[in-house]
mmCIF file of C-alpha atoms in Angstrom:
data_model
loop_
_atom_site.group_PDB
_atom_site.id
_atom_site.type_symbol
_atom_site.label_atom_id
_atom_site.label_comp_id
_atom_site.label_asym_id
_atom_site.label_seq_id
_atom_site.Cartn_x
_atom_site.Cartn_y
_atom_site.Cartn_z
ATOM 1 C CA MET O 1 113.030 117.241 2.679
ATOM 2 C CA LYS O 2 111.549 120.702 2.157
ATOM 3 C CA PRO O 3 110.212 121.679 -1.273
ATOM 4 C CA THR O 4 112.398 124.136 -3.180
ATOM 5 C CA ALA O 5 111.501 127.722 -4.043
ATOM 6 C CA VAL O 6 113.564 130.099 -6.146
ATOM 7 C CA VAL O 7 112.935 133.689 -5.053
ATOM 8 C CA ALA O 8 113.840 136.424 -7.531
ATOM 9 C CA LEU O 9 114.231 139.936 -6.113
ATOM 10 C CA GLY O 10 114.136 142.830 -8.558
ATOM 11 C CA GLY O 11 116.885 145.429 -8.406
ATOM 12 C CA ASN O 12 114.121 148.032 -8.459
ATOM 13 C CA ALA O 13 112.470 146.352 -5.476
ATOM 14 C CA LEU O 14 115.700 146.759 -3.507
ATOM 15 C CA LEU O 15 116.075 150.358 -4.684
ATOM 16 C CA ARG O 16 112.788 151.999 -5.629
ATOM 17 C CA ARG O 17 112.441 154.138 -8.741
ATOM 18 C CA GLY O 18 113.198 157.745 -7.898
ATOM 19 C CA ASP O 19 114.888 156.914 -4.575
ATOM 20 C CA ALA O 20 118.414 158.151 -3.982
ATOM 21 C CA PRO O 21 120.758 155.138 -4.490
ATOM 22 C CA SER O 22 122.036 155.342 -0.927
ATOM 23 C CA PHE O 23 123.124 152.530 1.359
ATOM 24 C CA ASP O 24 120.378 153.399 3.842
ATOM 25 C CA ASN O 25 117.614 153.229 1.218
ATOM 26 C CA GLN O 26 118.823 149.865 -0.050
ATOM 27 C CA LEU O 27 119.260 148.465 3.444
ATOM 28 C CA ALA O 28 115.701 149.465 4.385
ATOM 29 C CA ASN O 29 114.289 147.541 1.412
ATOM 30 C CA ILE O 30 116.609 144.584 1.979
ATOM 31 C CA LYS O 31 115.303 144.321 5.559
ATOM 32 C CA VAL O 32 111.764 144.006 4.118
ATOM 33 C CA ALA O 33 112.930 141.342 1.664
ATOM 34 C CA ALA O 34 114.831 139.431 4.339
ATOM 35 C CA LYS O 35 111.796 139.336 6.608
ATOM 36 C CA ALA O 36 109.621 137.854 3.846
ATOM 37 C CA ILE O 37 112.266 135.343 2.762
ATOM 38 C CA ALA O 38 112.942 134.228 6.328
ATOM 39 C CA GLU O 39 109.275 133.252 6.640
ATOM 40 C CA ILE O 40 109.358 131.409 3.312
ATOM 41 C CA ALA O 41 112.508 129.559 4.396
ATOM 42 C CA LYS O 42 110.579 127.975 7.275
ATOM 43 C CA GLU O 43 108.678 125.881 4.727
ATOM 44 C CA TYR O 44 110.958 125.857 1.658
ATOM 45 C CA GLN O 45 114.565 125.285 0.743
ATOM 46 C CA VAL O 46 115.318 128.713 -0.733
ATOM 47 C CA ALA O 47 117.631 129.905 -3.484
ATOM 48 C CA ILE O 48 117.628 133.682 -3.935
ATOM 49 C CA VAL O 49 118.371 135.465 -7.200
ATOM 50 C CA HIS O 50 118.503 139.266 -7.115
ATOM 51 C CA GLY O 51 118.561 142.012 -9.711
ATOM 52 C CA ASN O 52 121.186 144.735 -9.910
ATOM 53 C CA GLY O 53 119.938 147.260 -12.479
ATOM 54 C CA PRO O 54 120.085 150.379 -10.279
ATOM 55 C CA GLN O 55 123.180 149.194 -8.436
ATOM 56 C CA VAL O 56 125.330 148.233 -11.437
ATOM 57 C CA GLY O 57 124.357 151.506 -13.109
ATOM 58 C CA LEU O 58 125.508 153.428 -10.031
ATOM 59 C CA LEU O 59 128.805 151.513 -10.060
ATOM 60 C CA ALA O 60 129.204 152.445 -13.726
ATOM 61 C CA LEU O 61 128.766 156.127 -12.856
ATOM 62 C CA GLN O 62 131.276 155.863 -10.026
ATOM 63 C CA ASN O 63 133.543 153.980 -12.432
ATOM 64 C CA LEU O 64 133.674 157.056 -14.685
ATOM 65 C CA ALA O 65 134.688 159.394 -11.869
ATOM 66 C CA TYR O 66 138.320 158.223 -11.842
ATOM 67 C CA ASP O 67 139.702 158.802 -15.318
ATOM 68 C CA LYS O 68 143.298 157.674 -14.736
ATOM 69 C CA VAL O 69 142.368 154.162 -15.889
ATOM 70 C CA SER O 70 139.909 152.831 -18.445
ATOM 71 C CA PRO O 71 136.417 152.071 -17.042
ATOM 72 C CA TYR O 72 135.932 148.495 -15.849
ATOM 73 C CA PRO O 73 133.613 146.373 -18.061
ATOM 74 C CA LEU O 74 130.047 145.526 -17.096
ATOM 75 C CA ASP O 75 130.794 141.900 -16.211
ATOM 76 C CA VAL O 76 133.261 143.069 -13.543
ATOM 77 C CA LEU O 77 130.798 145.666 -12.236
ATOM 78 C CA GLY O 78 128.169 142.921 -12.142
ATOM 79 C CA ALA O 79 130.454 140.832 -9.946
ATOM 80 C CA GLU O 80 130.952 143.844 -7.659
ATOM 81 C CA SER O 81 127.190 144.285 -7.328
ATOM 82 C CA GLU O 82 126.768 140.560 -6.537
ATOM 83 C CA GLY O 83 129.154 140.960 -3.637
ATOM 84 C CA MET O 84 127.539 144.164 -2.354
ATOM 85 C CA ILE O 85 123.902 143.060 -2.511
ATOM 86 C CA GLY O 86 124.708 139.477 -1.538
ATOM 87 C CA TYR O 87 126.523 140.635 1.593
ATOM 88 C CA MET O 88 123.645 142.889 2.660
ATOM 89 C CA LEU O 89 121.035 140.180 2.048
ATOM 90 C CA ALA O 90 123.063 137.474 3.757
ATOM 91 C CA GLN O 91 123.671 139.565 6.846
ATOM 92 C CA GLU O 92 120.032 140.562 7.295
ATOM 93 C CA LEU O 93 118.830 136.994 6.698
ATOM 94 C CA GLN O 94 121.386 135.607 9.147
ATOM 95 C CA ASN O 95 120.235 138.120 11.764
ATOM 96 C CA LEU O 96 116.685 136.785 11.394
ATOM 97 C CA MET O 97 117.718 133.120 11.056
ATOM 98 C CA PRO O 98 120.674 132.616 13.412
ATOM 99 C CA ASP O 99 120.396 128.820 13.254
ATOM 100 C CA THR O 100 120.451 128.652 9.433
ATOM 101 C CA GLN O 101 123.555 129.140 7.320
ATOM 102 C CA VAL O 102 123.275 131.683 4.491
ATOM 103 C CA ALA O 103 125.792 131.616 1.627
ATOM 104 C CA THR O 104 126.431 134.169 -1.123
ATOM 105 C CA LEU O 105 127.929 132.654 -4.274
ATOM 106 C CA LEU O 106 129.427 134.689 -7.113
ATOM 107 C CA THR O 107 127.894 132.922 -10.108
ATOM 108 C CA ARG O 108 129.142 132.805 -13.691
ATOM 109 C CA ILE O 109 126.529 132.234 -16.383
ATOM 110 C CA GLU O 110 127.324 131.360 -19.972
ATOM 111 C CA VAL O 111 125.815 133.540 -22.709
ATOM 112 C CA ASP O 112 126.269 133.809 -26.465
ATOM 113 C CA ALA O 113 128.723 136.597 -27.371
ATOM 114 C CA ASN O 114 126.630 137.168 -30.530
ATOM 115 C CA ASP O 115 123.292 137.372 -28.711
ATOM 116 C CA PRO O 116 120.902 139.742 -30.598
ATOM 117 C CA SER O 117 120.671 142.003 -27.529
ATOM 118 C CA MET O 118 124.265 143.106 -28.131
ATOM 119 C CA LEU O 119 122.919 145.160 -31.043
ATOM 120 C CA ASP O 120 119.593 146.120 -29.432
ATOM 121 C CA PRO O 121 120.149 146.954 -25.723
ATOM 122 C CA SER O 122 117.025 146.797 -23.545
ATOM 123 C CA LYS O 123 118.154 146.218 -19.937
ATOM 124 C CA PHE O 124 117.627 149.257 -17.704
ATOM 125 C CA VAL O 125 120.527 150.083 -15.399
ATOM 126 C CA GLY O 126 121.351 152.957 -13.074
ATOM 127 C CA PRO O 127 119.229 155.769 -11.657
ATOM 128 C CA VAL O 128 116.371 157.530 -13.409
ATOM 129 C CA TYR O 129 116.754 160.885 -15.175
ATOM 130 C CA ASN O 130 114.636 163.576 -16.723
ATOM 131 C CA GLU O 131 114.925 164.180 -20.465
ATOM 132 C CA GLU O 132 117.547 166.934 -20.163
ATOM 133 C CA GLU O 133 119.824 164.987 -17.801
ATOM 134 C CA ALA O 134 119.538 161.860 -19.922
ATOM 135 C CA GLY O 135 120.502 163.735 -23.084
ATOM 136 C CA ILE O 136 123.629 165.210 -21.495
ATOM 137 C CA LEU O 137 124.789 161.846 -20.129
ATOM 138 C CA ALA O 138 124.040 160.000 -23.354
ATOM 139 C CA GLU O 139 126.147 162.425 -25.382
ATOM 140 C CA ALA O 140 128.996 162.558 -22.861
ATOM 141 C CA ASN O 141 129.300 158.783 -22.360
ATOM 142 C CA ASN O 142 127.948 157.379 -25.634
ATOM 143 C CA TRP O 143 125.115 155.716 -23.719
ATOM 144 C CA ILE O 144 121.787 154.538 -25.127
ATOM 145 C CA MET O 145 118.783 155.863 -23.214
ATOM 146 C CA LYS O 146 115.164 154.678 -23.250
ATOM 147 C CA ARG O 147 111.999 155.648 -21.439
ATOM 148 C CA ASP O 148 111.154 153.734 -18.238
ATOM 149 C CA GLY O 149 107.654 154.868 -17.270
ATOM 150 C CA GLU O 150 107.754 158.604 -16.561
ATOM 151 C CA PHE O 151 111.566 158.589 -16.391
ATOM 152 C CA VAL O 152 114.485 157.929 -18.723
ATOM 153 C CA ARG O 153 117.266 155.418 -17.978
ATOM 154 C CA ARG O 154 120.362 153.952 -19.545
ATOM 155 C CA VAL O 155 119.968 150.589 -21.304
ATOM 156 C CA VAL O 156 122.678 147.979 -21.905
ATOM 157 C CA PRO O 157 122.829 144.592 -23.684
ATOM 158 C CA SER O 158 121.050 141.750 -21.878
ATOM 159 C CA PRO O 159 122.114 138.408 -23.394
ATOM 160 C CA LYS O 160 120.000 135.370 -22.530
ATOM 161 C CA PRO O 161 121.454 132.866 -20.059
ATOM 162 C CA ILE O 162 122.479 129.495 -21.490
ATOM 163 C CA SER O 163 124.121 127.592 -18.647
ATOM 164 C CA ILE O 164 124.877 128.155 -14.948
ATOM 165 C CA LEU O 165 128.560 127.308 -14.691
ATOM 166 C CA ASP O 166 128.548 127.157 -10.881
ATOM 167 C CA LYS O 167 125.464 124.933 -10.613
ATOM 168 C CA VAL O 168 127.337 122.143 -8.777
ATOM 169 C CA SER O 169 128.307 124.561 -5.998
ATOM 170 C CA ILE O 170 124.685 125.715 -5.682
ATOM 171 C CA ASP O 171 123.511 122.102 -5.427
ATOM 172 C CA THR O 172 126.082 121.380 -2.726
ATOM 173 C CA LEU O 173 125.064 124.365 -0.592
ATOM 174 C CA LEU O 174 121.332 123.625 -0.899
ATOM 175 C CA ALA O 175 121.905 119.955 -0.047
ATOM 176 C CA ALA O 176 123.658 121.134 3.116
ATOM 177 C CA GLY O 177 120.473 122.988 4.134
ATOM 178 C CA GLN O 178 121.783 126.482 3.486
ATOM 179 C CA VAL O 179 119.859 129.437 2.077
ATOM 180 C CA VAL O 180 121.777 130.289 -1.089
ATOM 181 C CA ILE O 181 122.071 133.727 -2.696
ATOM 182 C CA CYS O 182 123.246 133.066 -6.253
ATOM 183 C CA CYS O 183 123.016 134.250 -9.857
ATOM 184 C CA GLY O 184 123.002 137.796 -8.458
ATOM 185 C CA GLY O 185 122.228 140.443 -11.038
ATOM 186 C CA GLY O 186 121.369 137.585 -13.368
ATOM 187 C CA GLY O 187 124.889 136.219 -12.910
ATOM 188 C CA ILE O 188 128.220 137.301 -14.347
ATOM 189 C CA PRO O 189 127.935 136.998 -18.153
ATOM 190 C CA VAL O 190 130.740 134.968 -19.729
ATOM 191 C CA CYS O 191 131.140 133.296 -23.106
ATOM 192 C CA ARG O 192 133.340 130.528 -24.406
ATOM 193 C CA ALA O 193 136.873 131.516 -25.394
ATOM 194 C CA GLU O 194 139.785 129.689 -26.989
ATOM 195 C CA VAL O 195 140.698 128.559 -23.506
ATOM 196 C CA GLY O 196 137.829 128.436 -21.002
ATOM 197 C CA TYR O 197 135.609 131.518 -20.725
ATOM 198 C CA GLN O 198 135.846 135.291 -20.889
ATOM 199 C CA GLY O 199 133.607 138.116 -19.668
ATOM 200 C CA VAL O 200 130.885 139.699 -21.811
ATOM 201 C CA GLU O 201 129.929 143.385 -21.727
ATOM 202 C CA GLY O 202 126.306 143.092 -20.614
ATOM 203 C CA VAL O 203 123.868 142.477 -17.759
ATOM 204 C CA ILE O 204 121.770 139.294 -17.757
ATOM 205 C CA ASP O 205 118.127 139.691 -16.797
ATOM 206 C CA LYS O 206 117.773 138.134 -13.355
ATOM 207 C CA ASP O 207 114.265 136.793 -14.052
ATOM 208 C CA LEU O 208 115.506 134.666 -16.948
ATOM 209 C CA SER O 209 118.416 133.402 -14.843
ATOM 210 C CA ALA O 210 116.023 132.650 -11.985
ATOM 211 C CA THR O 211 113.876 130.558 -14.314
ATOM 212 C CA LEU O 212 116.893 128.697 -15.650
ATOM 213 C CA LEU O 213 117.963 127.994 -12.056
ATOM 214 C CA ALA O 214 114.445 126.932 -11.011
ATOM 215 C CA LYS O 215 114.237 124.489 -13.926
ATOM 216 C CA GLN O 216 117.687 123.041 -13.303
ATOM 217 C CA LEU O 217 116.883 122.612 -9.608
ATOM 218 C CA ASN O 218 113.445 121.139 -10.417
ATOM 219 C CA ALA O 219 112.093 123.714 -7.985
ATOM 220 C CA ASP O 220 108.457 123.570 -6.928
ATOM 221 C CA LYS O 221 107.845 127.323 -7.128
ATOM 222 C CA LEU O 222 109.331 130.444 -8.687
ATOM 223 C CA LEU O 223 108.528 133.703 -6.881
ATOM 224 C CA ILE O 224 109.377 136.948 -8.700
ATOM 225 C CA LEU O 225 109.197 139.926 -6.332
ATOM 226 C CA THR O 226 109.367 143.442 -7.715
ATOM 227 C CA ASP O 227 108.070 146.988 -7.125
ATOM 228 C CA ALA O 228 104.769 146.182 -8.883
ATOM 229 C CA ASP O 229 102.024 144.398 -6.961
ATOM 230 C CA ALA O 230 100.914 142.253 -9.920
ATOM 231 C CA VAL O 231 100.954 141.909 -13.696
ATOM 232 C CA TYR O 232 98.707 144.584 -15.206
ATOM 233 C CA LEU O 233 96.993 144.893 -18.545
ATOM 234 C CA ASP O 234 96.864 148.375 -20.125
ATOM 235 C CA TRP O 235 99.357 149.631 -17.526
ATOM 236 C CA GLY O 236 99.435 153.405 -17.120
ATOM 237 C CA THR O 237 95.983 153.968 -18.609
ATOM 238 C CA ASP O 238 92.542 154.545 -17.106
ATOM 239 C CA ASN O 239 91.729 150.940 -18.030
ATOM 240 C CA GLN O 240 94.641 149.275 -16.226
ATOM 241 C CA ARG O 241 93.663 146.096 -14.394
ATOM 242 C CA ALA O 242 95.547 143.421 -12.510
ATOM 243 C CA LEU O 243 95.775 139.806 -13.645
ATOM 244 C CA ARG O 244 95.504 137.538 -10.602
ATOM 245 C CA LYS O 245 95.672 134.179 -12.376
ATOM 246 C CA ALA O 246 96.808 133.425 -15.897
ATOM 247 C CA THR O 247 98.020 130.598 -18.098
ATOM 248 C CA PRO O 248 100.995 130.839 -20.463
ATOM 249 C CA THR O 249 98.572 130.815 -23.384
ATOM 250 C CA GLU O 250 96.627 133.770 -21.983
ATOM 251 C CA LEU O 251 99.783 135.796 -21.344
ATOM 252 C CA SER O 252 101.035 135.142 -24.881
ATOM 253 C CA GLU O 253 98.158 137.269 -26.191
ATOM 254 C CA TYR O 254 99.582 140.456 -24.655
ATOM 255 C CA ASP O 255 102.709 142.578 -25.080
ATOM 256 C CA PHE O 256 104.630 143.695 -22.004
ATOM 257 C CA PRO O 257 107.518 146.219 -21.868
ATOM 258 C CA ALA O 258 110.836 144.577 -22.783
ATOM 259 C CA GLY O 259 112.852 146.394 -20.129
ATOM 260 C CA SER O 260 110.595 145.798 -17.140
ATOM 261 C CA MET O 261 107.552 143.471 -16.940
ATOM 262 C CA GLY O 262 108.294 141.651 -20.192
ATOM 263 C CA PRO O 263 111.143 139.477 -18.856
ATOM 264 C CA LYS O 264 109.153 138.683 -15.689
ATOM 265 C CA VAL O 265 106.186 137.448 -17.706
ATOM 266 C CA GLU O 266 108.517 135.520 -20.025
ATOM 267 C CA ALA O 267 110.227 133.906 -17.025
ATOM 268 C CA ALA O 268 106.955 133.004 -15.304
ATOM 269 C CA THR O 269 105.510 131.607 -18.535
ATOM 270 C CA ASP O 270 108.629 129.531 -19.169
ATOM 271 C CA PHE O 271 108.578 127.991 -15.698
ATOM 272 C CA ALA O 272 104.824 127.339 -15.784
ATOM 273 C CA THR O 273 105.216 125.604 -19.146
ATOM 274 C CA PHE O 274 107.989 123.531 -17.561
ATOM 275 C CA GLY O 275 105.407 122.342 -15.030
ATOM 276 C CA GLY O 276 105.951 124.589 -12.028
ATOM 277 C CA ARG O 277 103.952 127.405 -10.509
ATOM 278 C CA ALA O 278 105.262 130.941 -10.948
ATOM 279 C CA TYR O 279 104.283 134.078 -9.053
ATOM 280 C CA ILE O 280 104.832 137.805 -9.646
ATOM 281 C CA GLY O 281 104.124 140.364 -6.956
ATOM 282 C CA ALA O 282 105.310 143.054 -4.565
ATOM 283 C CA LEU O 283 108.353 142.637 -2.359
ATOM 284 C CA GLU O 284 106.540 143.367 0.888
ATOM 285 C CA GLU O 285 103.726 140.926 0.014
ATOM 286 C CA GLY O 286 105.921 137.902 -0.667
ATOM 287 C CA LEU O 287 104.080 135.493 1.596
ATOM 288 C CA GLU O 288 100.672 136.647 0.371
ATOM 289 C CA VAL O 289 101.788 136.236 -3.244
ATOM 290 C CA LEU O 290 103.037 132.711 -2.608
ATOM 291 C CA ALA O 291 99.717 131.881 -0.924
ATOM 292 C CA GLU O 292 97.892 133.271 -4.016
ATOM 293 C CA ARG O 293 96.167 135.987 -2.016
ATOM 294 C CA ALA O 294 98.037 138.750 -3.847
ATOM 295 C CA GLY O 295 100.101 139.240 -6.992
ATOM 296 C CA THR O 296 99.763 137.132 -10.162
ATOM 297 C CA CYS O 297 99.956 133.321 -10.332
ATOM 298 C CA VAL O 298 100.984 131.735 -13.653
ATOM 299 C CA SER O 299 100.349 128.022 -14.121
ATOM 300 C CA MET O 300 99.142 125.548 -16.730
#
């Protein structure tokens, strides 16, 4: 039986900051991701969790273009992005691994409808803007905007994941030897209702969902791939420096941006505390990161 690795792909790794949100740009990055994951899958049973920040934001913009009906809520747009990205990933992986089955599973994840993030949005979605563009869009659509590096982006609520409702299906697919793409975009956020569940207007952070999945699967490793090549201290200053190895205790001494590296560090710390080994690094260096020759390794 192969050891299990949960691989988390950032939405910004699949669509780089500043890139036009075109199919061709996303496909080019997905090909890079698929190549790295196909190599990992030779040695590990792999579950893939992907982000959807740029993609779900683009869908929200397209959603506004047709004003004959009310805009669809974020949970529905999240499901749409799961299908889009999951299809592209599955196809490219299957092309590289013709003898291995690859499954994409729309995944519902329970959240608390009263999560504090509902009042303090922090999850970046959609393309980047300059200050003038952001101001016009914020006023026109009643959006909240925050700075993301040198750009400005829309932010939405990001409730924390509580439970993966489709966990049994994930277990079944992995037990059958399939590569599983699940919890896409952090999963579709739902909360308990009078009868069953109902959707929640938000986008779950995929790194936190990936950690929850890794813990529930008792995975051996959690690999968080993004558009940054490591965790940096004093990012954006003349003193910035990469952390190559760190413990949860060491990372707790620093503050990282809530909308970008913060959730990745929180996820890696959580999984390392659980007893696993977590890695953060660049998409194109996935194998090197896992081998601890690049990126940041977090362990006890």
